[in-house]
PDB file of C-alpha atoms and ligand atoms in Angstrom:
ATOM      1  CA  MET A   4      23.292  46.258 -41.425  1.00 94.00           C
ATOM      2  CA  SER A   5      21.396  43.374 -40.804  1.00 97.00           C
ATOM      3  CA  GLU A   6      23.785  40.077 -39.742  1.00 97.00           C
ATOM      4  CA  LEU A   7      23.273  38.206 -43.130  1.00 98.00           C
ATOM      5  CA  GLU A   8      24.556  41.034 -44.384  1.00 98.00           C
ATOM      6  CA  LEU A   9      27.585  40.661 -42.648  1.00 98.00           C
ATOM      7  CA  HIS A  10      27.893  37.321 -42.964  1.00 98.00           C
ATOM      8  CA  THR A  11      27.665  37.969 -45.829  1.00 98.00           C
ATOM      9  CA  TRP A  12      30.070  39.857 -46.858  1.00 98.00           C
ATOM     10  CA  ALA A  13      32.183  38.351 -44.381  1.00 98.00           C
ATOM     11  CA  THR A  14      31.933  34.854 -46.262  1.00 98.00           C
ATOM     12  CA  TRP A  15      32.492  37.355 -49.860  1.00 98.00           C
ATOM     13  CA  ALA A  16      36.399  38.222 -48.186  1.00 98.00           C
ATOM     14  CA  GLU A  17      37.088  34.595 -46.801  1.00 98.00           C
ATOM     15  CA  LEU A  18      36.911  34.336 -51.349  1.00 98.00           C
ATOM     16  CA  ALA A  19      39.492  37.340 -51.921  1.00 98.00           C
ATOM     17  CA  PHE A  20      41.521  36.914 -48.778  1.00 98.00           C
ATOM     18  CA  ALA A  21      41.490  33.421 -50.959  1.00 98.00           C
ATOM     19  CA  LEU A  22      42.694  35.234 -54.235  1.00 98.00           C
ATOM     20  CA  PHE A  23      45.208  37.369 -52.970  1.00 97.00           C
ATOM     21  CA  THR A  24      46.956  33.764 -50.688  1.00 97.00           C
ATOM     22  CA  VAL A  25      47.107  32.350 -54.897  1.00 97.00           C
ATOM     23  CA  ILE A  26      48.595  35.024 -55.929  1.00 97.00           C
ATOM     24  CA  SER A  27      51.194  35.712 -53.240  1.00 95.00           C
ATOM     25  CA  VAL A  28      52.283  32.469 -52.475  1.00 94.00           C
ATOM     26  CA  PHE A  29      52.945  31.663 -56.301  1.00 91.00           C
ATOM     27  CA  VAL A  30      55.740  34.403 -55.725  1.00 91.00           C
ATOM     28  CA  ILE A  31      56.987  33.730 -51.854  1.00 93.00           C
ATOM     29  CA  SER A  32      56.331  29.940 -50.196  1.00 93.00           C
ATOM     30  CA  ALA A  33      55.157  30.861 -47.048  1.00 94.00           C
ATOM     31  CA  PRO A  34      57.436  30.609 -44.661  1.00 94.00           C
ATOM     32  CA  TYR A  35      57.194  28.153 -42.531  1.00 94.00           C
ATOM     33  CA  GLY A  36      58.574  23.797 -42.413  1.00 95.00           C
ATOM     34  CA  ARG A  37      60.905  23.239 -44.481  1.00 96.00           C
ATOM     35  CA  HIS A  38      59.969  27.230 -46.162  1.00 95.00           C
ATOM     36  CA  MET A  39      61.673  28.698 -42.800  1.00 95.00           C
ATOM     37  CA  ARG A  40      63.689  31.694 -43.726  1.00 93.00           C
ATOM     38  CA  ALA A  41      65.582  34.862 -41.251  1.00 92.00           C
ATOM     39  CA  GLY A  42      63.342  38.195 -41.565  1.00 95.00           C
ATOM     40  CA  TRP A  43      60.166  37.718 -40.203  1.00 97.00           C
ATOM     41  CA  GLY A  44      60.596  38.994 -37.363  1.00 97.00           C
ATOM     42  CA  THR A  45      59.979  37.843 -33.947  1.00 97.00           C
ATOM     43  CA  GLU A  46      59.862  33.818 -34.214  1.00 97.00           C
ATOM     44  CA  ILE A  47      57.484  30.828 -31.322  1.00 97.00           C
ATOM     45  CA  GLY A  48      58.838  27.334 -31.060  1.00 97.00           C
ATOM     46  CA  ALA A  49      57.030  25.900 -34.165  1.00 96.00           C
ATOM     47  CA  ARG A  50      54.322  23.491 -31.696  1.00 97.00           C
ATOM     48  CA  ALA A  51      53.393  26.251 -29.953  1.00 97.00           C
ATOM     49  CA  GLY A  52      52.994  27.996 -33.783  1.00 98.00           C
ATOM     50  CA  TRP A  53      50.784  24.949 -34.584  1.00 97.00           C
ATOM     51  CA  VAL A  54      47.806  25.002 -31.283  1.00 98.00           C
ATOM     52  CA  LEU A  55      47.903  28.862 -31.100  1.00 98.00           C
ATOM     53  CA  MET A  56      47.662  29.759 -34.568  1.00 98.00           C
ATOM     54  CA  GLU A  57      44.711  25.732 -34.984  1.00 98.00           C
ATOM     55  CA  SER A  58      42.939  26.523 -31.401  1.00 98.00           C
ATOM     56  CA  PRO A  59      40.764  29.410 -33.156  1.00 98.00           C
ATOM     57  CA  THR A  60      39.257  26.820 -35.494  1.00 98.00           C
ATOM     58  CA  VAL A  61      38.187  24.912 -31.939  1.00 98.00           C
ATOM     59  CA  LEU A  62      37.228  27.286 -30.109  1.00 98.00           C
ATOM     60  CA  ALA A  63      36.295  30.093 -31.990  1.00 98.00           C
ATOM     61  CA  PHE A  64      34.092  27.609 -34.097  1.00 99.00           C
ATOM     62  CA  LEU A  65      31.858  26.206 -30.938  1.00 98.00           C
ATOM     63  CA  LEU A  66      31.810  28.810 -29.087  1.00 98.00           C
ATOM     64  CA  PHE A  67      30.192  31.069 -33.090  1.00 98.00           C
ATOM     65  CA  TYR A  68      28.204  27.471 -32.866  1.00 98.00           C
ATOM     66  CA  LEU A  69      26.761  26.817 -29.321  1.00 98.00           C
ATOM     67  CA  LEU A  70      24.753  30.760 -30.586  1.00 98.00           C
ATOM     68  CA  GLY A  71      22.564  30.149 -32.866  1.00 98.00           C
ATOM     69  CA  GLU A  72      19.111  29.078 -32.956  1.00 98.00           C
ATOM     70  CA  HIS A  73      19.724  25.806 -34.974  1.00 98.00           C
ATOM     71  CA  ARG A  74      21.691  25.006 -32.487  1.00 98.00           C
ATOM     72  CA  PHE A  75      20.383  21.051 -30.703  1.00 98.00           C
ATOM     73  CA  GLU A  76      19.682  19.956 -34.239  1.00 98.00           C
ATOM     74  CA  ALA A  77      21.049  17.142 -35.500  1.00 98.00           C
ATOM     75  CA  ALA A  78      22.479  17.978 -38.716  1.00 98.00           C
ATOM     76  CA  PRO A  79      23.374  20.859 -37.888  1.00 98.00           C
ATOM     77  CA  LEU A  80      25.116  19.140 -34.225  1.00 98.00           C
ATOM     78  CA  LEU A  81      26.725  15.885 -36.593  1.00 98.00           C
ATOM     79  CA  LEU A  82      28.352  18.540 -39.094  1.00 98.00           C
ATOM     80  CA  LEU A  83      29.418  19.780 -35.849  1.00 98.00           C
ATOM     81  CA  GLY A  84      30.736  17.699 -35.031  1.00 98.00           C
ATOM     82  CA  VAL A  85      32.560  16.722 -38.271  1.00 98.00           C
ATOM     83  CA  TRP A  86      33.621  19.660 -38.227  1.00 98.00           C
ATOM     84  CA  GLN A  87      35.141  19.427 -34.398  1.00 98.00           C
ATOM     85  CA  PHE A  88      37.142  15.216 -35.705  1.00 98.00           C
ATOM     86  CA  HIS A  89      39.081  17.092 -37.857  1.00 98.00           C
ATOM     87  CA  TYR A  90      40.427  20.392 -35.625  1.00 98.00           C
ATOM     88  CA  LEU A  91      40.515  19.301 -32.261  1.00 98.00           C
ATOM     89  CA  ARG A  92      43.546  16.390 -34.002  1.00 98.00           C
ATOM     90  CA  ARG A  93      44.789  18.818 -36.010  1.00 98.00           C
ATOM     91  CA  THR A  94      45.079  21.713 -33.498  1.00 98.00           C
ATOM     92  CA  PHE A  95      45.641  19.309 -29.701  1.00 98.00           C
ATOM     93  CA  VAL A  96      46.799  16.439 -31.392  1.00 98.00           C
ATOM     94  CA  TYR A  97      48.933  16.718 -34.885  1.00 98.00           C
ATOM     95  CA  PRO A  98      51.025  19.341 -32.735  1.00 97.00           C
ATOM     96  CA  PHE A  99      52.791  16.827 -30.342  1.00 97.00           C
ATOM     97  CA  LEU A 100      52.725  14.034 -32.831  1.00 97.00           C
ATOM     98  CA  LEU A 101      54.881  15.290 -34.769  1.00 96.00           C
ATOM     99  CA  ARG A 102      59.240  15.265 -35.192  1.00 96.00           C
ATOM    100  CA  GLY A 103      62.324  16.129 -34.687  1.00 93.00           C
ATOM    101  CA  GLN A 104      60.690  20.282 -34.170  1.00 93.00           C
ATOM    102  CA  GLU A 105      63.655  20.749 -31.124  1.00 91.00           C
ATOM    103  CA  GLY A 106      64.787  24.315 -31.462  1.00 92.00           C
ATOM    104  CA  LYS A 107      62.137  25.075 -34.997  1.00 94.00           C
ATOM    105  CA  THR A 108      60.343  28.084 -35.068  1.00 96.00           C
ATOM    106  CA  MET A 109      57.813  29.347 -37.492  1.00 96.00           C
ATOM    107  CA  PRO A 110      57.565  33.659 -37.964  1.00 97.00           C
ATOM    108  CA  LEU A 111      54.558  34.887 -35.478  1.00 98.00           C
ATOM    109  CA  VAL A 112      53.283  37.063 -37.891  1.00 97.00           C
ATOM    110  CA  ILE A 113      52.533  33.781 -39.831  1.00 97.00           C
ATOM    111  CA  ALA A 114      50.543  32.503 -35.940  1.00 98.00           C
ATOM    112  CA  LEU A 115      48.437  35.637 -36.036  1.00 98.00           C
ATOM    113  CA  SER A 116      48.061  35.820 -39.902  1.00 97.00           C
ATOM    114  CA  GLY A 117      46.530  31.887 -39.550  1.00 98.00           C
ATOM    115  CA  VAL A 118      44.522  33.600 -35.820  1.00 98.00           C
ATOM    116  CA  GLY A 119      42.998  35.570 -37.733  1.00 98.00           C
ATOM    117  CA  PHE A 120      42.034  32.883 -41.313  1.00 98.00           C
ATOM    118  CA  ASN A 121      40.361  30.911 -38.435  1.00 98.00           C
ATOM    119  CA  THR A 122      38.816  33.112 -36.259  1.00 98.00           C
ATOM    120  CA  LEU A 123      36.780  34.478 -39.523  1.00 98.00           C
ATOM    121  CA  ASN A 124      36.040  31.213 -41.123  1.00 98.00           C
ATOM    122  CA  ALA A 125      34.871  29.778 -38.126  1.00 99.00           C
ATOM    123  CA  TYR A 126      33.064  32.481 -37.601  1.00 98.00           C
ATOM    124  CA  ILE A 127      31.554  31.988 -41.337  1.00 98.00           C
ATOM    125  CA  ASN A 128      30.933  28.056 -41.759  1.00 99.00           C
ATOM    126  CA  ALA A 129      29.773  27.973 -37.691  1.00 99.00           C
ATOM    127  CA  ARG A 130      27.582  30.454 -37.742  1.00 98.00           C
ATOM    128  CA  TRP A 131      26.127  29.100 -41.509  1.00 98.00           C
ATOM    129  CA  VAL A 132      25.073  26.065 -39.501  1.00 98.00           C
ATOM    130  CA  SER A 133      24.081  26.215 -36.775  1.00 98.00           C
ATOM    131  CA  HIS A 134      21.533  30.101 -37.656  1.00 98.00           C
ATOM    132  CA  LEU A 135      21.834  31.523 -40.591  1.00 98.00           C
ATOM    133  CA  GLY A 136      21.288  27.906 -42.353  1.00 98.00           C
ATOM    134  CA  ASP A 137      18.456  25.481 -42.653  1.00 98.00           C
ATOM    135  CA  TYR A 138      18.969  22.183 -42.172  1.00 98.00           C
ATOM    136  CA  SER A 139      15.753  20.912 -41.003  1.00 98.00           C
ATOM    137  CA  ASP A 140      15.183  18.286 -43.549  1.00 97.00           C
ATOM    138  CA  TRP A 141      19.275  17.972 -44.230  1.00 98.00           C
ATOM    139  CA  LEU A 142      19.057  13.722 -42.516  1.00 98.00           C
ATOM    140  CA  THR A 143      16.683  13.555 -45.784  1.00 97.00           C
ATOM    141  CA  ARG A 144      19.039  14.742 -48.595  1.00 96.00           C
ATOM    142  CA  PRO A 145      21.491  12.431 -50.663  1.00 98.00           C
ATOM    143  CA  TRP A 146      24.587  16.003 -49.785  1.00 98.00           C
ATOM    144  CA  LEU A 147      25.066  15.239 -46.133  1.00 98.00           C
ATOM    145  CA  TYR A 148      25.725  11.314 -46.644  1.00 98.00           C
ATOM    146  CA  LEU A 149      27.843  11.952 -49.921  1.00 98.00           C
ATOM    147  CA  GLY A 150      29.928  15.777 -48.457  1.00 98.00           C
ATOM    148  CA  GLY A 151      30.631  12.812 -45.196  1.00 98.00           C
ATOM    149  CA  LEU A 152      32.070  10.527 -47.801  1.00 98.00           C
ATOM    150  CA  VAL A 153      34.632  12.831 -50.414  1.00 99.00           C
ATOM    151  CA  PHE A 154      35.424  14.397 -46.554  1.00 98.00           C
ATOM    152  CA  LEU A 155      35.646  10.161 -44.482  1.00 98.00           C
ATOM    153  CA  LEU A 156      37.956   9.813 -47.588  1.00 98.00           C
ATOM    154  CA  GLY A 157      40.229  12.775 -48.172  1.00 99.00           C
ATOM    155  CA  TRP A 158      40.661  12.237 -43.587  1.00 98.00           C
ATOM    156  CA  GLY A 159      42.557   9.098 -43.976  1.00 98.00           C
ATOM    157  CA  ILE A 160      44.572  10.141 -46.997  1.00 98.00           C
ATOM    158  CA  ASN A 161      45.485  13.559 -45.063  1.00 98.00           C
ATOM    159  CA  VAL A 162      46.581  11.635 -41.315  1.00 98.00           C
ATOM    160  CA  TRP A 163      47.871   8.211 -43.685  1.00 98.00           C
ATOM    161  CA  ALA A 164      50.061  11.084 -45.047  1.00 98.00           C
ATOM    162  CA  ASP A 165      50.979  13.162 -42.797  1.00 98.00           C
ATOM    163  CA  ARG A 166      51.527   9.539 -40.242  1.00 98.00           C
ATOM    164  CA  ALA A 167      53.722   8.359 -43.280  1.00 98.00           C
ATOM    165  CA  LEU A 168      55.757  11.541 -43.659  1.00 98.00           C
ATOM    166  CA  ARG A 169      56.887  10.999 -39.491  1.00 97.00           C
ATOM    167  CA  ARG A 170      58.151   8.202 -39.588  1.00 97.00           C
ATOM    168  CA  LEU A 171      60.494   9.338 -42.181  1.00 98.00           C
ATOM    169  CA  ARG A 172      62.206  10.725 -38.954  1.00 97.00           C
ATOM    170  CA  ALA A 173      63.362   9.026 -35.695  1.00 95.00           C
ATOM    171  CA  PRO A 174      62.346  10.970 -32.880  1.00 90.00           C
ATOM    172  CA  GLY A 175      65.272  13.725 -32.151  1.00 87.00           C
ATOM    173  CA  GLU A 176      65.878  12.909 -36.430  1.00 94.00           C
ATOM    174  CA  ARG A 177      65.651  16.893 -38.147  1.00 93.00           C
ATOM    175  CA  GLY A 178      66.841  16.128 -41.748  1.00 95.00           C
ATOM    176  CA  TYR A 179      64.340  14.874 -45.317  1.00 97.00           C
ATOM    177  CA  THR A 180      64.764  12.248 -47.095  1.00 98.00           C
ATOM    178  CA  ILE A 181      62.099  10.616 -50.185  1.00 98.00           C
ATOM    179  CA  PRO A 182      59.047   9.328 -48.537  1.00 98.00           C
ATOM    180  CA  ARG A 183      58.207   5.931 -50.566  1.00 98.00           C
ATOM    181  CA  GLY A 184      54.798   3.713 -50.789  1.00 98.00           C
ATOM    182  CA  GLY A 185      51.455   4.428 -51.471  1.00 98.00           C
ATOM    183  CA  LEU A 186      50.217   7.953 -52.718  1.00 98.00           C
ATOM    184  CA  TYR A 187      53.763   9.005 -52.805  1.00 98.00           C
ATOM    185  CA  GLU A 188      55.192   7.253 -55.850  1.00 98.00           C
ATOM    186  CA  LEU A 189      52.685   9.252 -57.586  1.00 98.00           C
ATOM    187  CA  ILE A 190      52.645  11.712 -55.934  1.00 98.00           C
ATOM    188  CA  SER A 191      54.861  14.379 -53.620  1.00 98.00           C
ATOM    189  CA  CYS A 192      51.929  16.080 -51.434  1.00 98.00           C
ATOM    190  CA  PRO A 193      49.455  13.582 -50.757  1.00 98.00           C
ATOM    191  CA  ASN A 194      48.822  15.982 -47.424  1.00 98.00           C
ATOM    192  CA  TYR A 195      47.409  18.106 -49.141  1.00 98.00           C
ATOM    193  CA  LEU A 196      45.506  16.488 -51.453  1.00 98.00           C
ATOM    194  CA  GLY A 197      43.303  14.877 -48.337  1.00 98.00           C
ATOM    195  CA  GLU A 198      42.959  18.329 -46.836  1.00 98.00           C
ATOM    196  CA  ILE A 199      41.849  19.267 -50.185  1.00 99.00           C
ATOM    197  CA  LEU A 200      38.935  16.371 -50.795  1.00 99.00           C
ATOM    198  CA  GLU A 201      38.233  16.778 -46.449  1.00 99.00           C
ATOM    199  CA  TRP A 202      37.469  20.791 -47.482  1.00 99.00           C
ATOM    200  CA  ILE A 203      35.690  19.791 -51.063  1.00 99.00           C
ATOM    201  CA  GLY A 204      33.877  16.980 -48.714  1.00 99.00           C
ATOM    202  CA  TRP A 205      32.538  19.263 -46.566  1.00 99.00           C
ATOM    203  CA  ALA A 206      31.488  22.143 -49.506  1.00 99.00           C
ATOM    204  CA  ILE A 207      29.316  19.344 -50.388  1.00 98.00           C
ATOM    205  CA  ALA A 208      28.300  18.272 -47.101  1.00 98.00           C
ATOM    206  CA  THR A 209      27.117  22.200 -46.685  1.00 98.00           C
ATOM    207  CA  LEU A 210      26.518  22.460 -49.996  1.00 98.00           C
ATOM    208  CA  SER A 211      26.345  27.098 -48.477  1.00 98.00           C
ATOM    209  CA  LEU A 212      29.079  29.260 -50.127  1.00 98.00           C
ATOM    210  CA  PRO A 213      31.388  29.574 -46.523  1.00 98.00           C
ATOM    211  CA  GLY A 214      31.922  25.992 -47.209  1.00 98.00           C
ATOM    212  CA  LEU A 215      32.565  26.591 -51.096  1.00 98.00           C
ATOM    213  CA  ALA A 216      34.673  29.202 -49.728  1.00 98.00           C
ATOM    214  CA  PHE A 217      36.990  26.906 -47.248  1.00 98.00           C
ATOM    215  CA  ALA A 218      36.702  24.270 -49.425  1.00 99.00           C
ATOM    216  CA  ILE A 219      38.635  27.445 -52.315  1.00 98.00           C
ATOM    217  CA  TYR A 220      40.292  29.606 -49.571  1.00 98.00           C
ATOM    218  CA  THR A 221      42.553  25.505 -48.445  1.00 98.00           C
ATOM    219  CA  VAL A 222      43.156  24.876 -53.144  1.00 98.00           C
ATOM    220  CA  ALA A 223      44.400  29.303 -53.339  1.00 98.00           C
ATOM    221  CA  ASN A 224      46.530  28.212 -49.912  1.00 98.00           C
ATOM    222  CA  LEU A 225      47.892  24.362 -50.160  1.00 98.00           C
ATOM    223  CA  GLY A 226      47.747  24.234 -54.991  1.00 98.00           C
ATOM    224  CA  PRO A 227      50.273  26.620 -54.172  1.00 97.00           C
ATOM    225  CA  ARG A 228      52.967  25.706 -51.734  1.00 97.00           C
ATOM    226  CA  ALA A 229      52.016  21.399 -53.273  1.00 98.00           C
ATOM    227  CA  LEU A 230      54.557  23.124 -56.214  1.00 98.00           C
ATOM    228  CA  SER A 231      57.387  24.588 -54.293  1.00 97.00           C
ATOM    229  CA  ASN A 232      57.181  20.843 -51.862  1.00 98.00           C
ATOM    230  CA  HIS A 233      57.516  19.630 -55.235  1.00 98.00           C
ATOM    231  CA  ARG A 234      60.582  21.343 -56.869  1.00 98.00           C
ATOM    232  CA  TRP A 235      62.194  22.100 -54.022  1.00 98.00           C
ATOM    233  CA  TYR A 236      62.615  18.290 -53.212  1.00 98.00           C
ATOM    234  CA  ARG A 237      63.652  17.601 -57.175  1.00 98.00           C
ATOM    235  CA  ASP A 238      66.469  20.364 -56.464  1.00 98.00           C
ATOM    236  CA  LYS A 239      67.126  18.517 -52.575  1.00 98.00           C
ATOM    237  CA  PHE A 240      67.507  14.994 -54.153  1.00 98.00           C
ATOM    238  CA  PRO A 241      69.253  14.396 -57.282  1.00 97.00           C
ATOM    239  CA  ASP A 242      67.521  11.123 -57.594  1.00 97.00           C
ATOM    240  CA  TYR A 243      63.363  12.779 -56.875  1.00 98.00           C
ATOM    241  CA  PRO A 244      61.383   9.422 -59.453  1.00 98.00           C
ATOM    242  CA  GLU A 245      61.024  11.633 -62.891  1.00 97.00           C
ATOM    243  CA  ARG A 246      57.358  10.844 -62.607  1.00 97.00           C
ATOM    244  CA  ARG A 247      56.502  11.356 -59.893  1.00 98.00           C
ATOM    245  CA  LYS A 248      53.894  14.472 -59.336  1.00 98.00           C
ATOM    246  CA  ALA A 249      53.573  17.475 -57.500  1.00 98.00           C
ATOM    247  CA  LEU A 250      49.090  16.874 -56.580  1.00 98.00           C
ATOM    248  CA  ILE A 251      47.098  15.793 -58.561  1.00 98.00           C
ATOM    249  CA  PRO A 252      48.598  12.072 -59.420  1.00 98.00           C
ATOM    250  CA  PHE A 253      49.494  11.951 -63.144  1.00 98.00           C
ATOM    251  CA  VAL A 254      48.330  15.567 -64.141  1.00 98.00           C
ATOM    252  CA  LEU A 255      49.313  18.859 -61.257  1.00 97.00           C
TER     253      LEU A 255
HETATM  254  N1  NAP B 316      43.983  23.937 -44.780  1.00 84.53           N
HETATM  255  C1  NAP B 316      44.796  24.191 -45.083  1.00 84.53           C
HETATM  256  O1  NAP B 316      44.527  25.919 -45.147  1.00 84.53           O
HETATM  257  C2  NAP B 316      45.672  24.277 -44.336  1.00 84.53           C
HETATM  258  C3  NAP B 316      47.157  24.533 -44.777  1.00 84.53           C
HETATM  259  C4  NAP B 316      48.716  24.301 -44.155  1.00 84.53           C
HETATM  260  C5  NAP B 316      48.612  23.602 -43.566  1.00 84.53           C
HETATM  261  N2  NAP B 316      47.227  22.352 -44.072  1.00 84.53           N
HETATM  262  C6  NAP B 316      47.911  21.196 -43.172  1.00 84.53           C
HETATM  263  O2  NAP B 316      48.760  21.281 -41.216  1.00 84.53           O
HETATM  264  C7  NAP B 316      49.430  19.744 -41.846  1.00 84.53           C
HETATM  265  C8  NAP B 316      51.134  19.439 -42.202  1.00 84.53           C
HETATM  266  O3  NAP B 316      51.078  21.113 -42.641  1.00 84.53           O
HETATM  267  P1  NAP B 316      52.737  21.506 -43.339  1.00 84.53           P
HETATM  268  O4  NAP B 316      52.735  21.759 -44.775  1.00 84.53           O
HETATM  269  O5  NAP B 316      53.333  21.295 -42.488  1.00 84.53           O
HETATM  270  O6  NAP B 316      53.013  19.667 -44.282  1.00 84.53           O
HETATM  271  P2  NAP B 316      54.910  19.233 -44.741  1.00 84.53           P
HETATM  272  O7  NAP B 316      55.732  20.329 -45.881  1.00 84.53           O
HETATM  273  O8  NAP B 316      54.110  18.252 -45.331  1.00 84.53           O
HETATM  274  O9  NAP B 316      55.244  18.765 -43.724  1.00 84.53           O
HETATM  275  C9  NAP B 316      54.133  17.467 -42.403  1.00 84.53           C
HETATM  276  C10 NAP B 316      55.312  17.146 -41.703  1.00 84.53           C
HETATM  277  O10 NAP B 316      55.931  16.170 -41.929  1.00 84.53           O
HETATM  278  C11 NAP B 316      57.569  16.648 -42.144  1.00 84.53           C
HETATM  279  N3  NAP B 316      58.914  16.380 -42.653  1.00 84.53           N
HETATM  280  C12 NAP B 316      57.642  16.670 -44.923  1.00 84.53           C
HETATM  281  N4  NAP B 316      58.736  16.316 -45.317  1.00 84.53           N
HETATM  282  C13 NAP B 316      59.168  15.039 -44.370  1.00 84.53           C
HETATM  283  C14 NAP B 316      60.506  15.177 -45.354  1.00 84.53           C
HETATM  284  N5  NAP B 316      61.239  14.889 -46.794  1.00 84.53           N
HETATM  285  N6  NAP B 316      61.200  14.660 -44.339  1.00 84.53           N
HETATM  286  C15 NAP B 316      60.936  14.006 -42.953  1.00 84.53           C
HETATM  287  N7  NAP B 316      60.168  15.091 -43.013  1.00 84.53           N
HETATM  288  C16 NAP B 316      58.718  15.595 -43.608  1.00 84.53           C
HETATM  289  C17 NAP B 316      57.891  18.716 -41.990  1.00 84.53           C
HETATM  290  O11 NAP B 316      58.741  18.657 -41.262  1.00 84.53           O
HETATM  291  P3  NAP B 316      59.399  20.264 -41.106  1.00 84.53           P
HETATM  292  O12 NAP B 316      58.028  20.925 -39.795  1.00 84.53           O
HETATM  293  O13 NAP B 316      60.969  20.185 -40.407  1.00 84.53           O
HETATM  294  O14 NAP B 316      59.237  20.139 -41.775  1.00 84.53           O
HETATM  295  C18 NAP B 316      56.043  18.417 -40.010  1.00 84.53           C
HETATM  296  O15 NAP B 316      57.414  18.615 -39.297  1.00 84.53           O
HETATM  297  C19 NAP B 316      49.376  19.180 -43.375  1.00 84.53           C
HETATM  298  O16 NAP B 316      48.344  17.965 -43.254  1.00 84.53           O
HETATM  299  C20 NAP B 316      48.658  20.044 -43.655  1.00 84.53           C
HETATM  300  O17 NAP B 316      46.900  19.713 -45.794  1.00 84.53           O
HETATM  301  C21 NAP B 316      46.298  22.584 -43.521  1.00 84.53           C
END
C-alpha cells in the first residue's frame, strides 16, 4: 500500500470516528468538567489530563511535518505556524490558567482516547501540509488568506470566551455561575463556536480532505456537548436567560 493510500484510509477513519463521536456524545456526555462522574475507571488530575491529551497536537504534528519534503516551503511553514499558534497555547498554557481544578480529575480512558485521536489528526493534517499536498503556489491563492481570517476570528472568540469563564471564579473557587456579557448573551458556549470556526478556517486555508475531516469532527464533538451544557445550565439555574441559545446565535 502506498503512503497516499494509507493516508486516505486514515482520513476516512477520522471521518468515521466523527460519526461514532456524534452518536455517542448525544447518548452520553463525555465525562470531564461539569459532566464528570464516577464509573469510568482510573482517573488522573484534570490539568495533567489536558496536557497529556493535547501533547500530540504539538509534538506529533511537528514530527510528521518535519518528515515532509515540502517542510521548508513558505505556505506549509505558514500553516505550521497557524496550527502551533493554537495548540502550543491549548496544550502548555491553557491547562495552567484554569481555575478551580484543584482535586478535579478526568478518566484516564478519556485522556488516552484524546491522545489516540490527536495523533491520528496530527498525522493526516501535518503529512498532507508538508508532504502529500501541493502548496507550492498557495501564497498567490485566496484560500490561505480567507481561511486565515476565519481561523483568527474563531481564535479571538474562543480565547475571549474561555477567559470570560475563568473570570467567573476567584482563585480557589470551584462552583459554577451564569456567564454574562458579549456573545454569552446570545449563546451558552461561545468558546465551542470559536473553536469550530477556527477549524473551518483551517479547512478553507488548506482546502483539503484532512482539514475538512477535522472541522467535521470538531462539529461532531462540540455540537452535542454545547447542547448538553445548555441543558445543564437550564436545569441548574431556574433564572437562566430564556432567549439564550446553545451554540449558534438565534438558531440552535
Ligand atoms: N477541538 C475539539 O474537539 C475540542 C474538544 C474539547 C474541548 N475543546 C476546547 O477546549 C476548551 C475547554 O473545553 P471544555 O469542554 O472544558 O469547556 P467548558 O466546559 O466551557 O469549561 C472551560 C473551563 O471553564 C470552567 N467553567 C465552565 N463553565 C463555567 C461556569 N458557568 N462557571 C464557572 N466556571 C465555568 C470549567 O470548569 P470545570 O472544568 O470545573 O467544569 C473549565 O475550567 C474550549 O476552548 C474548547 O473549545 C476543543
